[in-house]
CSV table of C-alpha atoms in Angstrom, one decimal:
chain,number,residue,atom,x,y,z
A,257,MET,CA,-17.2,-2.6,13.7
A,258,ARG,CA,-17.1,-2.2,10.0
A,259,ILE,CA,-13.7,-1.6,8.4
A,260,CYS,CA,-12.7,-1.2,4.8
A,261,CYS,CA,-9.2,-1.3,3.4
A,262,VAL,CA,-8.0,0.1,0.1
A,263,SER,CA,-4.4,-0.2,-1.1
A,264,ASP,CA,-2.1,0.6,-3.9
A,265,THR,CA,-4.3,3.1,-5.6
A,266,HIS,CA,-1.1,4.4,-7.4
A,267,LEU,CA,-2.8,7.5,-8.7
A,268,THR,CA,-0.4,9.1,-11.2
A,269,VAL,CA,0.7,12.6,-12.1
A,270,PRO,CA,0.3,13.7,-15.7
A,271,GLU,CA,4.1,14.5,-16.1
A,272,LEU,CA,6.0,11.7,-17.9
A,273,GLU,CA,9.2,12.9,-16.2
A,274,SER,CA,7.8,11.7,-12.9
A,275,ALA,CA,9.0,8.3,-13.9
A,276,SER,CA,6.2,6.8,-11.8
A,277,LEU,CA,4.9,4.3,-14.4
A,278,PHE,CA,7.4,1.8,-15.8
A,279,PRO,CA,9.8,4.4,-17.0
A,280,ARG,CA,12.2,2.1,-18.9
A,281,GLN,CA,9.3,0.5,-20.8
A,282,ILE,CA,7.7,3.8,-21.6
A,283,ALA,CA,11.1,5.2,-22.8
A,284,ALA,CA,11.6,2.2,-25.0
A,285,LEU,CA,8.5,3.0,-27.1
A,286,PRO,CA,8.3,5.6,-29.9
A,287,GLU,CA,7.6,9.0,-28.3
A,288,LYS,CA,3.9,9.2,-29.4
A,289,GLN,CA,3.2,5.6,-28.4
A,290,GLY,CA,5.0,6.1,-25.1
A,291,LYS,CA,2.8,9.1,-24.2
A,292,GLU,CA,-0.4,7.2,-25.3
A,293,MET,CA,0.7,4.2,-23.1
A,294,TYR,CA,1.5,6.4,-20.1
A,295,PHE,CA,-1.8,8.3,-20.3
A,296,GLY,CA,-3.8,5.1,-21.0
A,297,ILE,CA,-2.5,3.5,-17.8
A,298,LEU,CA,-3.0,6.7,-15.9
A,299,GLN,CA,-6.6,7.0,-17.0
A,300,GLU,CA,-7.4,3.3,-16.2
A,301,ILE,CA,-5.9,3.8,-12.7
A,302,ALA,CA,-8.0,6.9,-12.2
A,303,TYR,CA,-11.1,5.0,-13.3
A,304,ALA,CA,-10.4,2.2,-10.9
A,305,PHE,CA,-10.1,4.7,-8.0
A,306,GLY,CA,-13.4,6.3,-9.0
A,307,VAL,CA,-15.2,3.0,-9.0
A,308,CYS,CA,-13.7,2.1,-5.7
A,309,VAL,CA,-14.8,5.4,-4.0
A,310,GLN,CA,-18.3,5.0,-5.5
A,311,TRP,CA,-18.5,1.5,-3.9
A,312,LEU,CA,-17.3,2.8,-0.6
A,313,SER,CA,-19.9,5.5,-0.6
A,314,GLU,CA,-22.7,3.1,-1.6
A,315,ASN,CA,-21.8,0.7,1.1
A,316,SER,CA,-21.2,3.3,3.9
A,317,PRO,CA,-21.1,4.1,6.7
A,318,TRP,CA,-17.7,2.6,7.7
A,319,ASP,CA,-16.3,2.9,11.2
A,320,LEU,CA,-12.8,2.9,9.9
A,321,LEU,CA,-11.2,3.2,6.4
A,322,VAL,CA,-7.5,2.2,6.2
A,323,HIS,CA,-5.5,3.0,3.2
A,324,LEU,CA,-2.6,0.5,3.1
A,325,GLY,CA,-0.2,2.6,1.1
A,326,ASP,CA,1.1,3.7,-2.3
A,327,VAL,CA,-1.6,6.3,-2.5
A,328,THR,CA,0.1,7.8,-5.6
A,329,GLY,CA,3.0,6.7,-7.8
A,330,GLY,CA,5.1,9.4,-6.3
A,331,TRP,CA,7.8,11.4,-8.2
A,332,GLN,CA,11.1,9.9,-9.4
A,333,GLU,CA,11.3,7.6,-6.4
A,334,GLN,CA,11.4,10.5,-4.0
A,335,GLY,CA,7.9,10.1,-2.6
A,336,CYS,CA,5.3,12.8,-2.8
A,337,SER,CA,7.1,16.0,-1.9
A,338,HIS,CA,7.2,17.3,-5.5
A,339,PRO,CA,4.4,19.9,-5.9
A,340,SER,CA,2.6,17.8,-8.6
A,341,ALA,CA,2.7,14.6,-6.6
A,342,ARG,CA,1.8,16.4,-3.4
A,343,ARG,CA,-1.2,18.0,-5.0
A,344,LEU,CA,-2.4,14.7,-6.2
A,345,ALA,CA,-1.9,13.1,-2.8
A,346,GLU,CA,-3.9,15.9,-1.2
A,347,GLU,CA,-6.7,15.5,-3.7
A,348,THR,CA,-6.9,11.8,-3.1
A,349,ARG,CA,-7.0,12.3,0.6
A,350,ASP,CA,-9.8,14.8,0.3
A,351,THR,CA,-11.8,12.6,-2.0
A,352,LEU,CA,-11.6,9.8,0.5
A,353,VAL,CA,-12.6,12.1,3.4
A,354,LYS,CA,-15.5,13.6,1.6
A,355,SER,CA,-16.9,10.7,-0.4
A,356,ALA,CA,-15.9,7.3,1.2
A,357,GLY,CA,-18.5,7.6,4.0
A,358,ALA,CA,-16.0,6.7,6.8
A,359,ARG,CA,-16.1,8.0,10.4
A,360,LYS,CA,-12.3,7.9,10.5
A,361,ILE,CA,-9.6,7.4,8.0
A,362,ARG,CA,-6.1,6.1,8.7
A,363,PHE,CA,-3.0,5.6,6.4
A,364,ALA,CA,-0.3,2.9,6.6
A,365,LEU,CA,1.9,4.5,4.0
A,366,GLY,CA,4.0,2.6,1.4
A,367,ASN,CA,7.3,3.0,-0.5
A,368,HIS,CA,5.8,5.1,-3.3
A,369,ASP,CA,4.6,7.6,-0.7
A,370,MET,CA,7.8,7.9,1.2
A,371,GLY,CA,10.5,7.2,-1.4
A,372,TYR,CA,12.3,4.1,-2.4
A,373,SER,CA,15.2,2.8,-4.5
A,374,SER,CA,15.5,-0.3,-6.6
A,375,PRO,CA,18.4,-1.9,-8.5
A,376,ILE,CA,16.3,-2.1,-11.7
A,377,SER,CA,14.9,1.4,-11.5
A,378,LEU,CA,16.0,4.7,-13.1
A,379,HIS,CA,16.7,6.5,-9.9
A,380,GLU,CA,18.0,5.6,-6.4
A,381,LYS,CA,16.5,8.2,-4.1
A,382,GLY,CA,15.0,6.3,-1.2
A,383,VAL,CA,13.2,7.6,1.9
A,384,ASN,CA,14.1,11.3,2.4
A,385,PRO,CA,13.2,14.0,4.9
A,386,ASP,CA,11.3,16.1,2.4
A,387,SER,CA,8.9,13.4,1.5
A,388,VAL,CA,8.6,12.1,5.1
A,389,PHE,CA,7.5,15.4,6.4
A,390,ALA,CA,5.3,16.1,3.4
A,391,CYS,CA,3.5,12.8,4.1
A,392,ARG,CA,3.0,13.7,7.7
A,393,GLU,CA,1.4,17.0,6.8
A,394,ILE,CA,-0.8,15.3,4.1
A,395,PHE,CA,-1.8,12.0,5.8
A,396,GLY,CA,-1.4,12.6,9.5
A,397,ASP,CA,0.1,10.0,12.0
A,398,PHE,CA,2.5,7.5,10.6
A,399,PHE,CA,1.6,5.0,13.4
A,400,TRP,CA,-1.7,4.8,15.2
A,401,GLN,CA,-4.1,2.7,17.3
A,402,GLU,CA,-7.9,2.3,17.1
A,403,GLU,CA,-10.0,0.3,19.5
A,404,GLY,CA,-12.6,-2.0,18.0
A,405,ASP,CA,-15.1,-4.5,19.5
A,406,GLY,CA,-12.5,-6.1,21.7
A,407,THR,CA,-9.7,-5.9,19.2
A,408,CYS,CA,-6.9,-3.4,19.2
A,409,HIS,CA,-6.1,-2.2,15.6
A,410,ILE,CA,-2.5,-1.0,15.2
A,411,GLY,CA,-1.1,0.7,12.0
A,412,VAL,CA,2.5,1.4,11.1
A,413,CYS,CA,4.5,3.0,8.3
A,414,SER,CA,6.7,0.2,6.9
A,415,PRO,CA,9.2,2.4,5.0
A,416,ILE,CA,10.0,4.2,8.2
A,417,ALA,CA,10.4,0.8,10.0
A,418,GLU,CA,12.8,-0.4,7.2
A,419,TYR,CA,14.9,2.8,7.2
A,420,LYS,CA,18.6,2.1,7.4
A,421,GLY,CA,20.0,5.6,6.8
A,422,ALA,CA,21.6,8.0,9.2
A,423,GLU,CA,19.2,11.0,8.9
A,424,PRO,CA,18.5,11.7,12.6
A,425,ARG,CA,15.0,13.1,12.1
A,426,ILE,CA,13.9,9.9,10.4
A,427,THR,CA,15.7,7.5,12.8
A,428,LYS,CA,13.9,9.4,15.6
A,429,ILE,CA,10.5,8.6,14.0
A,430,ARG,CA,11.6,5.0,13.4
A,431,ASN,CA,12.4,4.6,17.1
A,432,GLU,CA,9.3,6.3,18.2
A,433,GLN,CA,7.2,4.0,16.1
A,434,ALA,CA,8.8,0.9,17.5
A,435,ALA,CA,8.3,2.2,21.0
A,436,PHE,CA,4.7,3.0,20.3
A,437,VAL,CA,3.9,-0.6,19.1
A,438,GLY,CA,5.6,-2.0,22.2
A,439,ASP,CA,3.7,0.4,24.5
A,440,VAL,CA,0.3,-0.4,23.0
A,441,LEU,CA,0.8,-4.1,23.1
A,442,SER,CA,2.1,-4.0,26.7
A,443,SER,CA,-1.1,-2.2,27.8
A,444,HIS,CA,-3.6,-4.3,25.7
A,445,ASN,CA,-3.9,-7.9,26.9
A,446,GLY,CA,-6.2,-9.2,24.2
A,447,PRO,CA,-6.6,-9.8,20.4
A,448,TRP,CA,-5.0,-7.3,18.0
A,449,ALA,CA,-4.7,-6.6,14.3
A,450,PHE,CA,-1.7,-5.2,12.5
A,451,TYR,CA,-1.9,-2.9,9.4
A,452,THR,CA,1.1,-2.4,7.2
A,453,HIS,CA,2.0,-1.8,3.6
A,454,ASN,CA,4.9,-4.3,3.5
A,455,PRO,CA,3.9,-7.9,4.6
A,456,PHE,CA,7.5,-8.4,5.9
A,457,ALA,CA,7.5,-5.3,8.1
A,458,PRO,CA,7.0,-7.4,11.4
A,459,LYS,CA,10.7,-8.4,11.3
A,460,PHE,CA,11.5,-4.8,12.2
A,461,PHE,CA,9.3,-5.1,15.3
A,462,THR,CA,10.6,-8.4,16.6
A,463,ARG,CA,11.3,-7.2,20.2
A,464,GLU,CA,8.0,-5.4,20.5
A,465,ILE,CA,5.6,-8.1,19.2
A,466,LYS,CA,7.5,-11.5,19.8
A,467,GLU,CA,5.4,-12.3,22.9
A,468,ARG,CA,2.1,-11.3,21.3
A,469,THR,CA,2.0,-13.1,18.0
A,470,GLY,CA,-0.3,-15.7,19.5
A,471,GLN,CA,-3.0,-13.0,20.1
A,472,LEU,CA,-2.6,-11.5,16.6
A,473,VAL,CA,-5.9,-12.0,14.7
A,474,ASN,CA,-4.8,-10.7,11.3
A,475,MET,CA,-2.0,-8.9,9.6
A,476,VAL,CA,-3.6,-6.8,6.9
A,477,CYS,CA,-1.2,-5.5,4.3
A,478,GLY,CA,-0.9,-4.2,0.8
A,479,ASP,CA,2.1,-4.1,-1.7
A,480,PHE,CA,1.4,-7.6,-3.3
A,481,HIS,CA,-1.5,-6.1,-5.4
A,482,ASN,CA,-2.9,-9.6,-6.2
A,483,PRO,CA,-4.4,-11.2,-3.1
A,484,ARG,CA,-3.4,-14.7,-4.4
A,485,LYS,CA,0.2,-13.8,-3.6
A,486,GLY,CA,-0.9,-13.3,0.0
A,487,LYS,CA,-2.5,-16.7,0.1
A,488,ILE,CA,0.7,-18.3,-1.2
A,489,ALA,CA,2.8,-16.4,1.3
A,490,ARG,CA,0.5,-17.6,4.1
A,491,MET,CA,0.7,-21.2,2.9
A,492,ALA,CA,4.5,-21.0,2.7
A,493,ALA,CA,4.7,-19.5,6.2
A,494,ASN,CA,2.6,-22.3,7.6
A,495,LEU,CA,5.0,-24.8,6.1
A,496,ILE,CA,8.2,-23.0,7.1
A,497,GLY,CA,6.8,-22.2,10.5
A,498,ILE,CA,7.0,-25.9,11.5
A,499,PRO,CA,10.8,-25.8,11.9
A,500,PHE,CA,11.2,-22.0,12.2
A,501,SER,CA,9.1,-19.6,14.3
A,502,SER,CA,10.4,-16.1,13.7
A,503,VAL,CA,8.1,-13.2,14.3
A,504,ALA,CA,7.8,-12.4,10.6
A,505,ILE,CA,6.8,-16.0,9.8
A,506,GLN,CA,4.3,-16.1,12.6
A,507,CYS,CA,2.7,-12.9,11.3
A,508,LEU,CA,2.7,-14.1,7.7
A,509,LYS,CA,0.6,-17.1,8.9
A,510,LYS,CA,-2.1,-14.5,9.6
A,511,CYS,CA,-1.5,-12.4,6.5
A,512,VAL,CA,-4.5,-11.0,4.6
A,513,VAL,CA,-3.6,-9.0,1.5
A,514,CYS,CA,-5.8,-6.2,0.4
A,515,PRO,CA,-6.2,-6.3,-3.4
A,516,SER,CA,-4.9,-3.3,-5.2
A,517,THR,CA,-7.3,-0.8,-6.7
A,518,ALA,CA,-4.8,0.1,-9.5
A,519,PRO,CA,-4.7,-2.4,-12.4
A,520,LEU,CA,-0.9,-3.0,-12.0
A,521,TRP,CA,0.4,-6.5,-12.1
A,522,TRP,CA,-3.1,-7.8,-12.0
A,523,GLN,CA,-6.7,-6.8,-12.9
A,524,GLY,CA,-7.1,-4.2,-10.1
A,525,TYR,CA,-10.4,-2.7,-9.1
A,526,GLY,CA,-10.2,-4.4,-5.7
A,527,LEU,CA,-10.5,-3.6,-2.0
A,528,LEU,CA,-11.1,-5.5,1.3
A,529,ALA,CA,-14.0,-5.3,3.7
A,530,LEU,CA,-13.6,-6.4,7.3
A,531,SER,CA,-16.2,-7.0,10.0
A,532,GLU,CA,-15.0,-7.2,13.6
A,533,ASN,CA,-17.0,-8.4,16.6
A,534,LYS,CA,-15.9,-9.4,20.0
A,535,GLY,CA,-12.3,-10.0,19.0
A,536,LYS,CA,-13.0,-11.9,15.8
A,537,ILE,CA,-12.5,-10.5,12.3
A,538,THR,CA,-14.0,-11.7,9.1
A,539,THR,CA,-12.6,-10.5,5.8
A,540,LYS,CA,-14.1,-10.3,2.3
A,541,GLU,CA,-12.3,-9.5,-0.9
A,542,ILE,CA,-14.3,-7.1,-3.1
A,543,ASN,CA,-13.7,-7.3,-6.8
A,544,LEU,CA,-15.3,-4.5,-8.8
A,545,GLU,CA,-16.0,-4.4,-12.5
A,546,SER,CA,-14.0,-2.2,-14.8
A,547,PRO,CA,-16.1,0.2,-17.0
A,548,ILE,CA,-15.9,-0.5,-20.8
A,549,LEU,CA,-13.2,1.8,-22.2
A,550,GLY,CA,-12.6,2.7,-25.8
A,551,GLY,CA,-8.9,3.5,-25.3
A,552,ILE,CA,-5.8,1.3,-25.5
A,553,LYS,CA,-5.6,-2.1,-23.8
A,554,ILE,CA,-3.1,-1.6,-21.1
A,555,PRO,CA,-0.5,-4.3,-20.6
A,556,THR,CA,-0.3,-4.0,-16.8
A,557,SER,CA,-3.6,-5.6,-15.8
A,558,SER,CA,-2.2,-9.1,-16.0
A,559,PHE,CA,0.9,-10.4,-14.3
A,560,TRP,CA,2.2,-12.4,-17.2
A,561,ARG,CA,1.3,-9.7,-19.8
A,562,CYS,CA,3.0,-7.1,-17.6
A,563,LEU,CA,6.1,-9.2,-17.2
A,564,TRP,CA,6.4,-9.9,-20.9
A,565,TRP,CA,6.0,-6.2,-21.6
A,566,ILE,CA,8.7,-5.3,-19.1
A,567,LEU,CA,11.2,-7.9,-20.5
A,568,ARG,CA,10.5,-6.9,-24.1
A,569,ASN,CA,10.9,-3.1,-23.5
A,570,ASN,CA,13.7,-2.8,-21.0
A,571,LYS,CA,15.6,0.3,-22.2
A,572,ARG,CA,18.2,1.8,-19.9
């Protein structure tokens, strides 16, 4: 079974008021320079996605394509229910369906898709019903199961799993997702793989998977952007796992991070190829070349350069 994962494509709407690209830092720049920076990053993100889709097409067919979340940058931390963000999300889905050369496409959505809040951000919106149901209409099932060559592949929506609010429609989906994971694992006595945007999502499924971590082959996730962070997390989990054995740590021991396609916090232009055969999975990071651009040099394609840019331009 041939599987390919893409993650953190972060395709961005053209409206600056979306606040989907480093809003404090863009606002700290002179107006013209801020617009040039926003559209420069937007363009580079779009180029990266185009290069990724071309590679997928050239190396098809794929039995399964999994997008590990943050399909777009969303809109003002409210996910993708805004008409502009929704239109971009639908266009991205359609491009993958038509051009990626995959027999089936699944999504393990992320915080930018569903809504989020952060203490250092401009807004505090979080997961909300409008975006949750928009995402379901656009991307389909939040949680899913695919059978491979002996391995059961399970995908979840980590923002739903993490939801702590009181909106009954969302808590109902959260409870259904947890029950789904438990039911699938109780009926499959063999190796399995877990797909999630947030690498720490397993702590929200402790009851459902605590007896099955030994048969977990891989936890494939996004969110970290740079796959080296996943390797560090895996090393740390192996060290911490000596005295502690929580479900989250046991899953982190088998964590494989899909490199982000978007050049945010690292070089981008990445994806992950998996080959599964008789319950065993091999993974391969794919790093693609960026086309030569004549525009501005974006500060987000390196962790340290991005961090310095944020600290230097942190306007409230």
